[in-house]
Every structure is written in C-alpha cells, then in structure tokens.
Coordinates of C-alpha atoms in Angstrom, one line a residue:
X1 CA 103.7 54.3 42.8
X2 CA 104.9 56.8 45.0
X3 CA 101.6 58.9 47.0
X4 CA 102.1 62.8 45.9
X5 CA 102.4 65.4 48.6
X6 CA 100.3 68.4 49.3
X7 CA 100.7 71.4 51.5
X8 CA 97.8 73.3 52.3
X9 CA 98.7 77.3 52.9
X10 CA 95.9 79.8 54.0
X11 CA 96.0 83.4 53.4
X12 CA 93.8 86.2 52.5
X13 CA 96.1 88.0 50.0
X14 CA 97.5 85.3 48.6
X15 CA 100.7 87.0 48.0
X16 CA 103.0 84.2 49.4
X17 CA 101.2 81.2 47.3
X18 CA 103.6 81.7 44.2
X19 CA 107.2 81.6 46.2
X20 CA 106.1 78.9 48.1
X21 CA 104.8 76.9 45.5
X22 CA 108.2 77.1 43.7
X23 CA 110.3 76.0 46.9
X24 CA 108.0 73.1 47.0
X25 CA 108.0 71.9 43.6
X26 CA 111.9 71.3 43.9
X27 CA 111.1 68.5 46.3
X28 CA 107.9 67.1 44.7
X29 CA 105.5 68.5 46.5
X30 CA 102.5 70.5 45.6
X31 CA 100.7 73.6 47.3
X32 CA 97.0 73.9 47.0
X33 CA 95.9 77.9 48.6
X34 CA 92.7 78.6 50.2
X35 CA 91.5 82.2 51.6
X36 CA 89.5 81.6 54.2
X37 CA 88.8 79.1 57.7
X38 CA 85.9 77.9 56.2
X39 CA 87.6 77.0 52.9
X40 CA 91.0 75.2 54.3
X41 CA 88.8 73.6 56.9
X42 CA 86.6 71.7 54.7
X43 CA 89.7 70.9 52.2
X44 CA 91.5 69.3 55.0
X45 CA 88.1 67.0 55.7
X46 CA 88.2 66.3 51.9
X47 CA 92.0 65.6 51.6
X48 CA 94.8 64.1 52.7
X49 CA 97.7 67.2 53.0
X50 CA 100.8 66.4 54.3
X51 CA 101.6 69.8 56.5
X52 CA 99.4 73.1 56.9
X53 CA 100.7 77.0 56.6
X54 CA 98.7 79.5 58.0
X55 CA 99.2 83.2 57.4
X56 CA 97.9 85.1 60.2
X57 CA 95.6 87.6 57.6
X58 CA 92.5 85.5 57.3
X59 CA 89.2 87.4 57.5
X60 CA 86.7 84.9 59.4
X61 CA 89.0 83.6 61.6
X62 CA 92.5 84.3 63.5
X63 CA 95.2 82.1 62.2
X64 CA 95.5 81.0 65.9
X65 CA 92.1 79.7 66.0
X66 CA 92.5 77.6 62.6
X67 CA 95.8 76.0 64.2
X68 CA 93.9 74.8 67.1
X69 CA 91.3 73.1 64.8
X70 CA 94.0 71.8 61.9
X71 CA 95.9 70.5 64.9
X72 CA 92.9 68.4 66.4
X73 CA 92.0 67.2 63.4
X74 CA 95.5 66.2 62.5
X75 CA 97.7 65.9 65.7
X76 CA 100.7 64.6 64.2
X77 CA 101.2 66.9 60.8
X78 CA 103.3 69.8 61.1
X79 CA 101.9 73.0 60.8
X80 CA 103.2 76.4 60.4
X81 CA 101.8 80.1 62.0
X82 CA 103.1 83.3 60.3
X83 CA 102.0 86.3 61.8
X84 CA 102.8 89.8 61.7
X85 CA 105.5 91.6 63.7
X86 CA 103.0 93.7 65.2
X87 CA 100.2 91.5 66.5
X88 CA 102.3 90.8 70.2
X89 CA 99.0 89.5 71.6
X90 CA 99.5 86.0 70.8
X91 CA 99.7 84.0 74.4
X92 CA 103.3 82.5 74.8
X93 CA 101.7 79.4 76.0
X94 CA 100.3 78.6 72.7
X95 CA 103.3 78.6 70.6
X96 CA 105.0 76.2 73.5
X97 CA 102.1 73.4 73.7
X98 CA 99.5 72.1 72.2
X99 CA 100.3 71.9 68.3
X100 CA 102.8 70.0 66.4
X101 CA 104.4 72.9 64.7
X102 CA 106.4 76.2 64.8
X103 CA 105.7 80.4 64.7
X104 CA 107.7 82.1 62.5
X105 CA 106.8 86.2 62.9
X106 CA 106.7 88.1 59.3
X107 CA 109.2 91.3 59.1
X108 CA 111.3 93.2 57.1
X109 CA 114.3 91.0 58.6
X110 CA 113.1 87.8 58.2
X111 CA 112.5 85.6 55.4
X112 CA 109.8 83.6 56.6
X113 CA 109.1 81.6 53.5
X114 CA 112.6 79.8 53.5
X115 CA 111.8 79.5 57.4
X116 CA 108.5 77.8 56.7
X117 CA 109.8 75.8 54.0
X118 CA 112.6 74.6 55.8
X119 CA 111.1 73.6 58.9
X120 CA 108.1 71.8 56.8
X121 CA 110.7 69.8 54.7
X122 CA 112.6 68.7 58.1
X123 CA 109.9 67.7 59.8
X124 CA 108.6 65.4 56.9
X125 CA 112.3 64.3 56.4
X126 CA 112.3 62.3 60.3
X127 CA 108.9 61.2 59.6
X128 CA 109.9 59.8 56.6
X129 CA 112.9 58.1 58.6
X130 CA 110.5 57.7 61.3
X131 CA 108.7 55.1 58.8
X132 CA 111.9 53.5 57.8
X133 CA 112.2 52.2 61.1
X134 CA 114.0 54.4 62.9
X135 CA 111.3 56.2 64.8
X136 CA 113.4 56.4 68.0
X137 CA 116.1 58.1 67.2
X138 CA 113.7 60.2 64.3
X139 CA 111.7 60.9 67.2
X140 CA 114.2 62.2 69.4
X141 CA 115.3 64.8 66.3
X142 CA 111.7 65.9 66.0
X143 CA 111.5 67.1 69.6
X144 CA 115.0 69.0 69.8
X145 CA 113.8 70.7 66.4
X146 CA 110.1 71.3 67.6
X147 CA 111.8 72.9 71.0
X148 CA 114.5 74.9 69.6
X149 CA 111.5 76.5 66.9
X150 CA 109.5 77.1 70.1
X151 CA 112.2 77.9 72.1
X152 CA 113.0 80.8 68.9
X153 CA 109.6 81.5 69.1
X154 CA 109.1 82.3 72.6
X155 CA 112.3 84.5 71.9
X156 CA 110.3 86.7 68.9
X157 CA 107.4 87.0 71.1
X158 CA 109.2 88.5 73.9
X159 CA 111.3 90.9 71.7
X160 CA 108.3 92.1 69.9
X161 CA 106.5 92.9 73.5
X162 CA 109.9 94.9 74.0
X163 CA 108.4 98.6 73.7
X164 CA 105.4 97.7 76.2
X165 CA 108.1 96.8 78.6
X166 CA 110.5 99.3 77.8
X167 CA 107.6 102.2 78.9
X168 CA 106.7 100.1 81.7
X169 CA 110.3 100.8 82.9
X170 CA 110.2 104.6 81.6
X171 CA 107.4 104.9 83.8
X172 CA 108.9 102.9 87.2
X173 CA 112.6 105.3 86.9
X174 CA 110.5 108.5 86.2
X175 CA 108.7 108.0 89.1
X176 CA 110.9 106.7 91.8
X177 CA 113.3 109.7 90.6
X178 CA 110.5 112.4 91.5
X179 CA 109.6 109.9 94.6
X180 CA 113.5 110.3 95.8
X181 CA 113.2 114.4 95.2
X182 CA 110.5 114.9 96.9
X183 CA 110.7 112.6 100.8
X184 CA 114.7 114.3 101.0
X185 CA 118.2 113.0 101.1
X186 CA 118.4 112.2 104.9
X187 CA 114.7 109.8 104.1
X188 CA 115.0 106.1 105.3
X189 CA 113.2 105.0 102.3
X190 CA 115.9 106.4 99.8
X191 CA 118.2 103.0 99.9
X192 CA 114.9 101.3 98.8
X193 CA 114.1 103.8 96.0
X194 CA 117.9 103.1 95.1
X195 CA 117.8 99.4 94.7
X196 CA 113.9 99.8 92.6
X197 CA 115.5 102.4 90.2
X198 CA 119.0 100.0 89.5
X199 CA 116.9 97.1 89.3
X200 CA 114.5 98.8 86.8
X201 CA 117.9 99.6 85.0
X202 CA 119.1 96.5 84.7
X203 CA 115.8 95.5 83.8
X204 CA 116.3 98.0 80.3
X205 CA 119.8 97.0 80.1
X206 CA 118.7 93.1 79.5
X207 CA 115.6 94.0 77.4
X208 CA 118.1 96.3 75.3
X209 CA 120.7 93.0 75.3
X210 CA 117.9 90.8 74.1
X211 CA 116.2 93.4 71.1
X212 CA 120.0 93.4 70.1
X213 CA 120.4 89.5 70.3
X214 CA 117.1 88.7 68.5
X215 CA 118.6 91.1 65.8
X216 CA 122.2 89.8 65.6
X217 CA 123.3 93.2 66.5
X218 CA 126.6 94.1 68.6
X219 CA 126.3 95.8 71.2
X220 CA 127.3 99.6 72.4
X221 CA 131.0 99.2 74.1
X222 CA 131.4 102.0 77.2
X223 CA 134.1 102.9 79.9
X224 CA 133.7 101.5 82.9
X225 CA 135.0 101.9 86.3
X226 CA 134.7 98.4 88.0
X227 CA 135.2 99.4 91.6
X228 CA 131.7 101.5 91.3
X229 CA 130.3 99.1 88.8
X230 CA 130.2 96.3 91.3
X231 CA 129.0 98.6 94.3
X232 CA 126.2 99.0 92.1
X233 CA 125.8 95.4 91.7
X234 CA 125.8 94.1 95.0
X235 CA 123.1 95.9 96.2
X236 CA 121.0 93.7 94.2
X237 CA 122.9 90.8 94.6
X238 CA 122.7 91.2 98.1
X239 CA 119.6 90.3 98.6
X240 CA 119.8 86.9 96.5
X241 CA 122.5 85.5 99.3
X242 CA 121.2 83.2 101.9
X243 CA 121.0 85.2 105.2
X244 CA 124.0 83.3 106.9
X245 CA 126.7 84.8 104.1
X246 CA 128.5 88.6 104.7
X247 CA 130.3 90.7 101.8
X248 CA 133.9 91.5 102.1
X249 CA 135.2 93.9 99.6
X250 CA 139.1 95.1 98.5
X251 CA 138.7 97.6 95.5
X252 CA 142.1 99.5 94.9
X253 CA 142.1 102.5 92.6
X254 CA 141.8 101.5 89.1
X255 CA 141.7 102.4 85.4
X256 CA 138.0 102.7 83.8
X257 CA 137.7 99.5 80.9
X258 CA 135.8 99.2 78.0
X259 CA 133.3 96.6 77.1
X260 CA 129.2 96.3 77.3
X261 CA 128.0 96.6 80.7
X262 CA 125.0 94.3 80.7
X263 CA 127.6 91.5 79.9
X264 CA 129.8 92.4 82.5
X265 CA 126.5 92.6 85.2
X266 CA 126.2 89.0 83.5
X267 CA 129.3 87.7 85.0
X268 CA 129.9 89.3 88.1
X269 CA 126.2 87.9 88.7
X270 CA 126.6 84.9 87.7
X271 CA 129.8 84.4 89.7
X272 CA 128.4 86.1 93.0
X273 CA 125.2 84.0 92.7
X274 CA 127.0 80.5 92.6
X275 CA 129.7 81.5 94.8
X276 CA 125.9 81.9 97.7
X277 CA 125.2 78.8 96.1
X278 CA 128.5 76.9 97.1
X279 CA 128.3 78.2 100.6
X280 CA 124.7 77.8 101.0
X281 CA 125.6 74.1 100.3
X282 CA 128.1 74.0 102.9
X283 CA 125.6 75.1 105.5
X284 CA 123.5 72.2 104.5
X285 CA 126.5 69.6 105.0
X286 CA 127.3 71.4 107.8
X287 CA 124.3 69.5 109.6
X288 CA 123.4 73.0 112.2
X289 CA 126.9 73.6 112.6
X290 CA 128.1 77.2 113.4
X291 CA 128.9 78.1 109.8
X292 CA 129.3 81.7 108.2
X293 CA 129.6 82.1 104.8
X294 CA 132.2 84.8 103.1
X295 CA 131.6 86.4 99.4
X296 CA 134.6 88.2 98.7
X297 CA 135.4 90.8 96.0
X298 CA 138.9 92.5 95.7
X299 CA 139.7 94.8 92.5
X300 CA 143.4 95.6 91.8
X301 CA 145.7 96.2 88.8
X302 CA 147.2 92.9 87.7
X303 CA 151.1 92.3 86.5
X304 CA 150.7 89.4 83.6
X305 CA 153.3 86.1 84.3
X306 CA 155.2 85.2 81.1
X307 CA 153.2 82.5 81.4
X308 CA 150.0 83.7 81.5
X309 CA 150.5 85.9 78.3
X310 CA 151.5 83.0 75.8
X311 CA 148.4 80.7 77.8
X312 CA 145.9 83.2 76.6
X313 CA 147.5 85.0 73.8
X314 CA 147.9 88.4 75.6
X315 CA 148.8 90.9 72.5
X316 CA 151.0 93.1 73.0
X317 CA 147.8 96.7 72.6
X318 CA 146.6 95.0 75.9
X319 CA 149.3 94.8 77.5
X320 CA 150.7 98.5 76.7
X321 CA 147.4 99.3 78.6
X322 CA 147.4 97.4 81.5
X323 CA 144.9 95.0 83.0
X324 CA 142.8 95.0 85.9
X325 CA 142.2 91.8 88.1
X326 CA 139.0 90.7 89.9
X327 CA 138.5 88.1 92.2
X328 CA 135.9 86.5 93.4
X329 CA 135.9 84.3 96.1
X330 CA 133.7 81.9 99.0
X331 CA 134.3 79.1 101.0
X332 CA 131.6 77.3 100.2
X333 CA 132.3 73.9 99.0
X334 CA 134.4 74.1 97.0
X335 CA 135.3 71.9 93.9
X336 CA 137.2 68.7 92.3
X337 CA 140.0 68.3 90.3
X338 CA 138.2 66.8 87.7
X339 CA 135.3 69.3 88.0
X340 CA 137.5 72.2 87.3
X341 CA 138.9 70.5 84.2
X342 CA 135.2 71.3 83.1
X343 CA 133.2 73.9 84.7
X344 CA 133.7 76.1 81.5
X345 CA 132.0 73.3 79.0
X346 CA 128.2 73.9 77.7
X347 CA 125.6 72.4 79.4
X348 CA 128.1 71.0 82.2
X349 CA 126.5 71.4 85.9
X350 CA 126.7 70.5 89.2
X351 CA 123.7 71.7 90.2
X352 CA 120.3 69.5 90.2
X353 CA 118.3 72.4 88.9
X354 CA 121.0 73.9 86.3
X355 CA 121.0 74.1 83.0
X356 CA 124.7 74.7 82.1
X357 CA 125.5 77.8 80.8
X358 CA 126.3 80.1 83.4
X359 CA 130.0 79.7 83.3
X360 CA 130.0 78.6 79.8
X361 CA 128.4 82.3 79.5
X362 CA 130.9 83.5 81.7
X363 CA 134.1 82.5 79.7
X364 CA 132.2 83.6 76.9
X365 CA 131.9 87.2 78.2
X366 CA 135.5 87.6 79.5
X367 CA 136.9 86.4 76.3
X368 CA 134.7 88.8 74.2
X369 CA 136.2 92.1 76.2
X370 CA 139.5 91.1 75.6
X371 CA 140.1 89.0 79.5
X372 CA 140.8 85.8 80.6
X373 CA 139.2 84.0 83.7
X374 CA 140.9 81.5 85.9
X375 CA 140.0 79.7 88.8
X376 CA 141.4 77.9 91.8
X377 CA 139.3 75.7 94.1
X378 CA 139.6 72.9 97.3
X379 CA 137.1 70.6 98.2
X380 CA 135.4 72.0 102.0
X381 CA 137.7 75.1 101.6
X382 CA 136.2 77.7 98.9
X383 CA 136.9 78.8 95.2
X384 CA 138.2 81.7 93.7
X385 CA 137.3 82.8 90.2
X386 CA 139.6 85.4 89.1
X387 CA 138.6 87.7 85.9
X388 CA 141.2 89.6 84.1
X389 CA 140.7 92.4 81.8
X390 CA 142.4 94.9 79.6
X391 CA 142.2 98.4 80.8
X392 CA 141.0 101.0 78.4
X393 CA 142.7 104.6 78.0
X394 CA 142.2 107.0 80.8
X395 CA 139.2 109.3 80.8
X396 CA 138.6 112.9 81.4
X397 CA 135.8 113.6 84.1
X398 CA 134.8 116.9 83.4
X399 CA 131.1 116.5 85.2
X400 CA 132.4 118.4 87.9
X401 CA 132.7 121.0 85.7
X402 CA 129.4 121.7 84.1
X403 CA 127.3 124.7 84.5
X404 CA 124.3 125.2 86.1
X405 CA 122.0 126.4 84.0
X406 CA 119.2 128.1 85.5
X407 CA 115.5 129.1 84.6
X408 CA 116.8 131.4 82.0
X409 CA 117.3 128.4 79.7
X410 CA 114.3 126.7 78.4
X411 CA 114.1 123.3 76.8
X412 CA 111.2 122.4 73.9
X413 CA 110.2 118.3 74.8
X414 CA 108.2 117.3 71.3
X415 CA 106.7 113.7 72.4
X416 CA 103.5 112.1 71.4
X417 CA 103.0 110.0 74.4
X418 CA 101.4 111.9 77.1
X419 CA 103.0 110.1 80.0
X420 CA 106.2 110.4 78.5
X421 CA 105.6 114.0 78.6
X422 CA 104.7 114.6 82.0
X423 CA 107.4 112.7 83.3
X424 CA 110.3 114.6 80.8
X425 CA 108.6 117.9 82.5
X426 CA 109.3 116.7 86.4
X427 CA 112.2 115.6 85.9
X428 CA 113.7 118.4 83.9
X429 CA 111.6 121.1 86.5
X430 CA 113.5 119.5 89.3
X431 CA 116.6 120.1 87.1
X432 CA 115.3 124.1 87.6
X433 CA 114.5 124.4 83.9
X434 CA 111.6 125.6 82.2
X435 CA 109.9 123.7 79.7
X436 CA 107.6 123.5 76.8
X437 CA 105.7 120.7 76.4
X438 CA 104.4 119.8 72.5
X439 CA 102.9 117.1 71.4
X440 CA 104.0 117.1 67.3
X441 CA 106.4 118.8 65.5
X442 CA 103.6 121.4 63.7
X443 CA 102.9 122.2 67.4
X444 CA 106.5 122.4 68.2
X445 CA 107.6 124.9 65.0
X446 CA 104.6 127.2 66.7
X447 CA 106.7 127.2 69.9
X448 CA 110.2 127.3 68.3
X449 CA 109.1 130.5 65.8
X450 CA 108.1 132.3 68.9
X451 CA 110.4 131.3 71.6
X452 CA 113.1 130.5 70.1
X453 CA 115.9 133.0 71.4
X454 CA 114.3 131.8 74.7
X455 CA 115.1 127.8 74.0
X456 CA 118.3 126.3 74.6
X457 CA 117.8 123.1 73.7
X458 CA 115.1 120.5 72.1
X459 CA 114.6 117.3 73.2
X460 CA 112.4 115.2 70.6
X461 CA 111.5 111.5 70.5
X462 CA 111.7 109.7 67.4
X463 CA 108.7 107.2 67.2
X464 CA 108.1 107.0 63.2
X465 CA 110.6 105.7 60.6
X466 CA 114.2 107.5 60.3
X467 CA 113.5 109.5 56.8
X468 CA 110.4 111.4 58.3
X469 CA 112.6 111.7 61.7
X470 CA 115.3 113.3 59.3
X471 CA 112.4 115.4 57.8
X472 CA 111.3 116.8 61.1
X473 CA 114.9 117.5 62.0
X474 CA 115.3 119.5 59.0
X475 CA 112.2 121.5 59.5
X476 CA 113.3 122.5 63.0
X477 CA 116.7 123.1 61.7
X478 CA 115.2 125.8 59.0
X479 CA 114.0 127.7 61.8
X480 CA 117.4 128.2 64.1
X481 CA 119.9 125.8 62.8
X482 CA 122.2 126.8 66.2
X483 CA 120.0 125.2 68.5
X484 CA 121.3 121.5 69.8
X485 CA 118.6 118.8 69.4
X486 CA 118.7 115.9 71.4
X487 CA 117.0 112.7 69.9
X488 CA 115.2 110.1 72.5
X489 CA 114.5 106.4 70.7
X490 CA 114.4 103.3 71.4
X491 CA 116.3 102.5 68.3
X492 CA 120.2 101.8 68.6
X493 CA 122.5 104.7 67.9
X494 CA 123.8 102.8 65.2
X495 CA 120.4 103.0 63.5
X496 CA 120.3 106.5 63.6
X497 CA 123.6 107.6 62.2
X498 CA 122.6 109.6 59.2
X499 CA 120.8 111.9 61.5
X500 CA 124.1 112.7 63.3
X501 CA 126.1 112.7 59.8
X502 CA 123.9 115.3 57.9
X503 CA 124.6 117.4 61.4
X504 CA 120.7 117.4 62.4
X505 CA 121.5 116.1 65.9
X506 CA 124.1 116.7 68.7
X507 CA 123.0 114.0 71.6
X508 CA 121.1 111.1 71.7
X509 CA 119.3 109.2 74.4
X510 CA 118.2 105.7 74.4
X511 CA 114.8 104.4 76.1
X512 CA 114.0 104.0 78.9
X513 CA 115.6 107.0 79.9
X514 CA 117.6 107.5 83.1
X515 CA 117.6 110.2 84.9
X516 CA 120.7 110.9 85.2
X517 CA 121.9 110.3 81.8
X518 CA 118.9 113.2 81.1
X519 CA 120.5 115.0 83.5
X520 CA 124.4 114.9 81.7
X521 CA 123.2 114.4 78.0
X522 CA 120.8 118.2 78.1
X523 CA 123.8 119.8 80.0
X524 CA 126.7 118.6 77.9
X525 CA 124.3 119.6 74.9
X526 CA 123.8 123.2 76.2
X527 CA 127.3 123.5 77.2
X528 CA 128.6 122.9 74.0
X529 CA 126.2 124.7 72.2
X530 CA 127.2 128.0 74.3
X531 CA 131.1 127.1 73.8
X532 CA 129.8 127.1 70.4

C-alpha cells in the first residue's frame, strides 16, 4: 500500500489553504493548515509531511524564523517561503544558503500558488527518481532547479529594494549637480564630479533595465547619437583598462539611431572591457616586454555588400535609412579559427573566471535594434568587433532655441519626501526660478488658488496608485486647466498613459531625476504652454 502525502502550509489568514488544497488533491496529496509557529512546529514533531509552505503572515513568529527551524529539523524536505512584496528586509544570504527550498514574493503579478505548487511537485518528482535509483543524475536536476529558484529569488529581492536605491541615486545626482555649480567651471575637481554623476546614471539606467526585466516589460526606445554616446562611455570605461593600454578614437559625423540606451552601454562595455582583457593578456605573455596596448573606436556610416544584406536579412526600411558602423578594435591576443566559429554561443568562454554571456548578450543586443555584429581576429595580432546598426530618421535640435525664462516664472514642486524637495528647489533656483515648495496636493490647491497667474508650471510626484494620481490631477486642473503639469515617478511612462490621454499631463520625468532632463523637460513644458 502506497504511504499518503501531506504538505504542511502555515498562515495566519488562511486564505490560501483552499486553492492549494485543490492543486494538491490532483496529485494525491493532502494539505493539513496550521496558524501559528507553535502549532506547525509541534505537527511536524508529530508527523511525517512530505514538504512545508510558509506564508510570511504568522503572528508569533517571522516566516523566516520557522524556515530555519523546519529546515533543521528536516534538512532534506523542500520547503517554500512566501512573503509579501513589501517586506525587502529579508537578507539575500538567506534565500541562497542554508534551506532546501525556494522564495516566491506575493504580488499582484505573480501567482504564487501555482509557483509553490510547482516547485513542491518537482522537487518530490527527483526524489521520487532519486529513490528509483537514479539519485545521480536526480540529484544533479535538484540543484540546477534549487539555483535557478534562488538565483530568481535573489532577482525579486533586489527589484523590490529598487526604490531605496533609486533615492539613493536621486540623492548622489542632486548633489554632485549643486557641488559642480557651486566650485565653478574652470575647478579641477569638475572631471571627477563628471564621471560620479554618469556613473550614478548608469547606475539608474540598469536598476530601471532590471525593474523592467523582473516585470517582462520592453523597454523605452530613444535617439541616439553614438559618437557622443561613447564619449560618455569611455570615461568610465577608462578607468577599468590596465594602465599600459591608450584610447584611439575615429568618430565621423553621423545620424542619431534608435534603440534603448542601457543595452547599447551593455555592448560597447562589454566589448571595450574584453578588448583590455585581450591585451592585458598579451602583456602577461609578453614576459616584461615593451608592450602597449591600443583600444580603438571609429564611428562612420556603413555602405551594406550584397552580401551582407541577404547574410543577415537587411530589409529593405533599414536600408532606405542607412546604417552606421562601429568598430572596435585591440591587439591583444587575438583569437582562433575555431574560437570565432563560437564566441557568440551561451555559456562559451575563454576566460578562467567567465561565465559566458557577454557576447552571447552582445549578439543579443545588436540583433534586437535592428544590427548585425561581425568580427575578424589573428592569433598575437588583435580583434576587431564591428557593430552595425540602422539609422533612425533625422532629428530636429531645437535646445538651442529655448527661452530663458527668468524669476518671473514660478514653478509649484508638490512632493512628499522632504529630501526630494530640497533638492527639486536647488536645482531649479540655480535654473534662476522661483519656487514653491508643498508637501500634498490640499497644500498645493492653497498655493495654486492664490498664485496661480504667478505659476508657470507644476511639477508633482506621483507616489500613490494611478486613479488617486488621476484624482489629484483633476483637482489641480479645476483650478487653471492652462497650466502644464509635469509628473515625476518612478513608474514607466507606459504605466501612466491614461493620465496623458484624458489631457491631465504634458511631460513626464522618470526617477532618479537628472538634472539636465529637469532642466529640458520644465522649459520645453513652459515653452509650449506660452506658444500655447
């Protein structure tokens, strides 16, 4: 007679007992609740259950705390945390070691019951086959699931500790802006204060790329100009190069493309990086020799072969627009034949270190905007990786052409968080612009009833949920429906489009917020509004 399963699930509400019970019951299995530590504890001493789930809203203990002790008491049954979105406090290290099981976090966009269910039923699948004699290769399957749940896990954890960073940041490009203001143009410290503020920009640019990741979002595609892109760029990758290697660049006048700029900061790092790499290698085979490394970067419009077009599938939209061609070159090393049949595979490397997915995320990239890569390379001679990529249409610049406006226009900041505030009010006092601080919107209809012929624009963060964001909007709108409002979020446009479709909003700003985006977004906004 076959022994009957049980799994154990412990929460406070209760509320999940029902679905789970029914998702076990299709593969034999029965669920027995408990609502407290106390409770599950002594039920696990008094029965045999065949995997625990804990829901993080226990009242005499933290659902942490209960892991640790199911886990000691039963080291090799799998066991499941759910937690709330919200609690971000959980250590990282704990949901990488130390317990035979996964964290799955509970929100709006995910399903953890299916998630729990699934991974319990998995895990009891290879010990089943583990038992059948095939522990080996069950055992090897176990591991590769229990690291890819941690691995997606650790991932969670990091995009739910998102806003924290994302002020952090706020904080760092507020302040090094007023810091560059204040010591003067001709200051020697002003190339420093340039490579904190990009670096602190890229630093938002890859938290945004991960909150957009974690959510299976696309990202936001803007013109570029490459030539002043990768200017940018190498003053931060500059000072990853071993000291022996100089930067050549080439960059010919250009069209601006179109694609997501933290992607493309992916590749030209990436290539840059192992291109110091290569040549860093050399100097180590070199034995002392005299040996100087070269990174170079040209940028120039490209003229497709015949060839090249039916290789990669060129259509003909693409073509009408032109592309532009980037190389990047060393002579480090160099490379194989038979390496370069297979530099572009997953997981392939060269390097002792590497975990093979820097070029694999390269071709990745390039493919996504619309490009092609190639590369040509010769053992003790260098490589060159050569990116290709489809202009987009031709811009009009008209920043040249904004007005100054002066102290005679006022702008009304409405944000709750108090450093926020202070550091909206340098920055847009150095811009020579009054402005009035509130802290809510009943504070900010005050200010707007009384001032508001004085007001040329409001700038407002949105911090609660998008229908009382559209409420507020709409009170401020009742009072002077002419004045622009710009919205400041960390929230992707995308998410806010009914806000811009009922015609409450004119301009939107994502956090962390860069000074100079401020700067253009509030002057295109009062421009227009004037035009208006």
């Amino acid at each position: 007679m076959q022994e009957s399963k049980s799994v154990l699930v412990t929460e406070d509400s209760g509320e999940s007992v029902a679905a789970f019970a029914e998702l076990f019951d299709e593969i034999d299995i029965n669920v027995e609740h408990c609502r407290d530590a106390e409770s599950a504890l002594q039920m696990a001493g008094e029965s045999s259950f065949s995997a625990f789930i804990v829901v993080d809203d226990i009242t005499d203990s933290t659902g942490l705390e209960l892991v640790r002790k199911f886990s000691s008491r039963n080291s090799d049954c799998p066991i499941v945390l759910i937690a709330d979105l919200n609690k971000r406090r959980i250590p990282l290290e704990e949901v990488s070691i130390g317990w035979n099981g996964c964290y799955i976090l509970r929100d709006k966009q995910t399903n953890y019951i299916s998630s729990a269910f699934s991974w319990i039923n998995h895990a009891l699948q290879l010990a089943e086959k583990e038992k059948g004699g095939r522990s080996s290769a069950a055992s090897d399957e176990n591991r590769e699931l229990l690291r890819s749940q941690r691995l997606e896990s650790v991932g969670m954890l990091a995009s739910g500790i998102a806003h924290d960073f994302n002020n952090i940041l706020m904080a760092i490009l507020g302040n090094t802006s007023i810091a560059r203001d204040k010591i003067g143009k001709e200051h020697e410290a002003q190339r420093f204060l340039n490579i904190i503020e990009q670096c602190a920009e890229r630093a938002s640019a890859l938290s945004t790329s991960l909150m957009r990741y974690a959510r299976g979002e696309k990202s936001d595609w803007i013109p570029i100009y490459l030539p002043d892109h990768v200017d940018e760029l190498l003053n931060i990758i500059s000072t990853g190069l071993p000291g022996h290697v100089m930067i050549e660049k080439d960059f010919e006048k250009v069209p601006p493309i179109e694609g997501d700029s933290t992607k493309l900061q992916q590749v030209i790092m990436n290539l840059c990086l192992n291109a110091g790499d290569a040549m860093n290698e050399r100097k180590v085979r070199s034995g002392g020799q005299s040996y100087m490394g070269i990174l170079s970067i040209s940028i120039q419009p490209a003229q497709l072969s015949e060839e090249q077009i039916q290789q990669y599938g060129v259509l003909e939209p693409a073509l009408a627009r032109g592309f532009i061609r980037m190389d990047i070159g060393d002579n480090g090393v160099g490379m194989s034949s038979s390496t370069l049949q297979t530099i572009f595979r997953p997981f392939f490397t060269t390097k002792k270190s590497g975990r093979g997915l820097g070029l694999s995320s390269v071709h990745g990239i390039v493919e996504e905007l619309g490009g092609f890569i190639e590369v040509a390379s010769e053992q003790d001679v260098g490589t060159t990786f050569s990116v290709y990529l489809p202009c987009s249409e031709p811009l009009e610049d008209d920043a040249h052409n904004l007005p100054d406006m002066l102290a005679e226009s006022a702008v009304l900041v409405i944000e709750y968080d108090e450093e926020m505030r202070r550091l909206l009010a340098l920055n847009l006092q150095n811009m020579d612009y009054q402005v009035l601080l509130v802290e809510n919107l009943d504070e900010a209809l005050a200010v707007f009833l009384e001032h508001q012929e004085r007001i040329s624009l409001i700038l407002c963060g949105i911090a609660r949920s998008l229908q009382q964001a559209m409420r507020d909007m709409e009170s401020l709108h009742r009072v002077n429906a002419r004045t622009p409002i710009v919205i400041m979020s960390e929230a992707e446009k995308a998410e806010l489009t009914p806000l811009f479709d009922e015609g409450l909003v004119t301009g939107y700003i994502q956090q962390p917020i860069k000074p100079d985006v401020l700067i253009r977004v509030i002057r295109e906004g009062i421009r227009k509004s004037e035009i208006g």
